Steps between C-alpha positions, in 0.01 A plus 500: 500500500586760265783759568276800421115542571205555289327870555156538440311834522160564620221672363345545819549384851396324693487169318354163688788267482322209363364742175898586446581127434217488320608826302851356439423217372651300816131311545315370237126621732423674765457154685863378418612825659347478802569150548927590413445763788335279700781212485804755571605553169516823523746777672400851570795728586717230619199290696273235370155658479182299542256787466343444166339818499802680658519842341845627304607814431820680324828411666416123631691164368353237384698173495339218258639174364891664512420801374453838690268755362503879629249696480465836417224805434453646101609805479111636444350266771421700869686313764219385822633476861547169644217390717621435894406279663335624829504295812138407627432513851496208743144407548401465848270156605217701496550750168389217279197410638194703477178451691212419274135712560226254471275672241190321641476275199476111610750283414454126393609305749785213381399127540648372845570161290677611170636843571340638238243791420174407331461620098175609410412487109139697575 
């Protein structure tokens, strides 16, 4: 690893992390990225992400093949808040399942033998 790091500066936050190694040159495509985020290769602030689509703003690290990369906001560019995560609520057995209103329309009946609903081309 080097002794210093590499800064690079934003033009505008936030930035999905596999379009940065796209943007510096770190992945040849947008496939190679995901799949070098994907296989660990990849720190984010001193933890290997596996988000591919992870979102980075101003002040994070980013730790590639030995080299560390900080990032920071241009001068002109607005800084964005952060998005927080916000816990969702415990669903309850019943919360998830909804009662269905027949609508009066009749419904093909599936074959007792094959499982499977009838197709008709007419």
């Amino acid at each position: 690893m080097q002794d210093g790091f590499i800064e690079i500066e934003l033009e505008e936050e936030p930035i999905e992390l596999c379009n940065l190694l796209k943007v510096l040159d770190l992945a040849e495509t947008g496939g190679h990225a995901k799949l070098l985020i994907t296989e660990g290769y990849v720190a984010l602030n001193d933890e290997v992400c596996t988000q591919k689509r992870k979102k980075i703003y101003s002040g994070d690290v980013l730790h590639f093949d030995g080299d560390e990369f900080h990032l920071t906001l241009a001068p002109d560019a607005t800084p964005q808040p952060r998005a927080v995560a916000t816990p969702k609520p415990k669903a309850t057995p019943s919360a998830g399942k909804k009662k269905r209103q027949k609508s009066g329309k009749s419904y093909t009946q599936v074959d007792k033998n094959t499982g499977r609903k009838p197709i008709s081309f007419g």
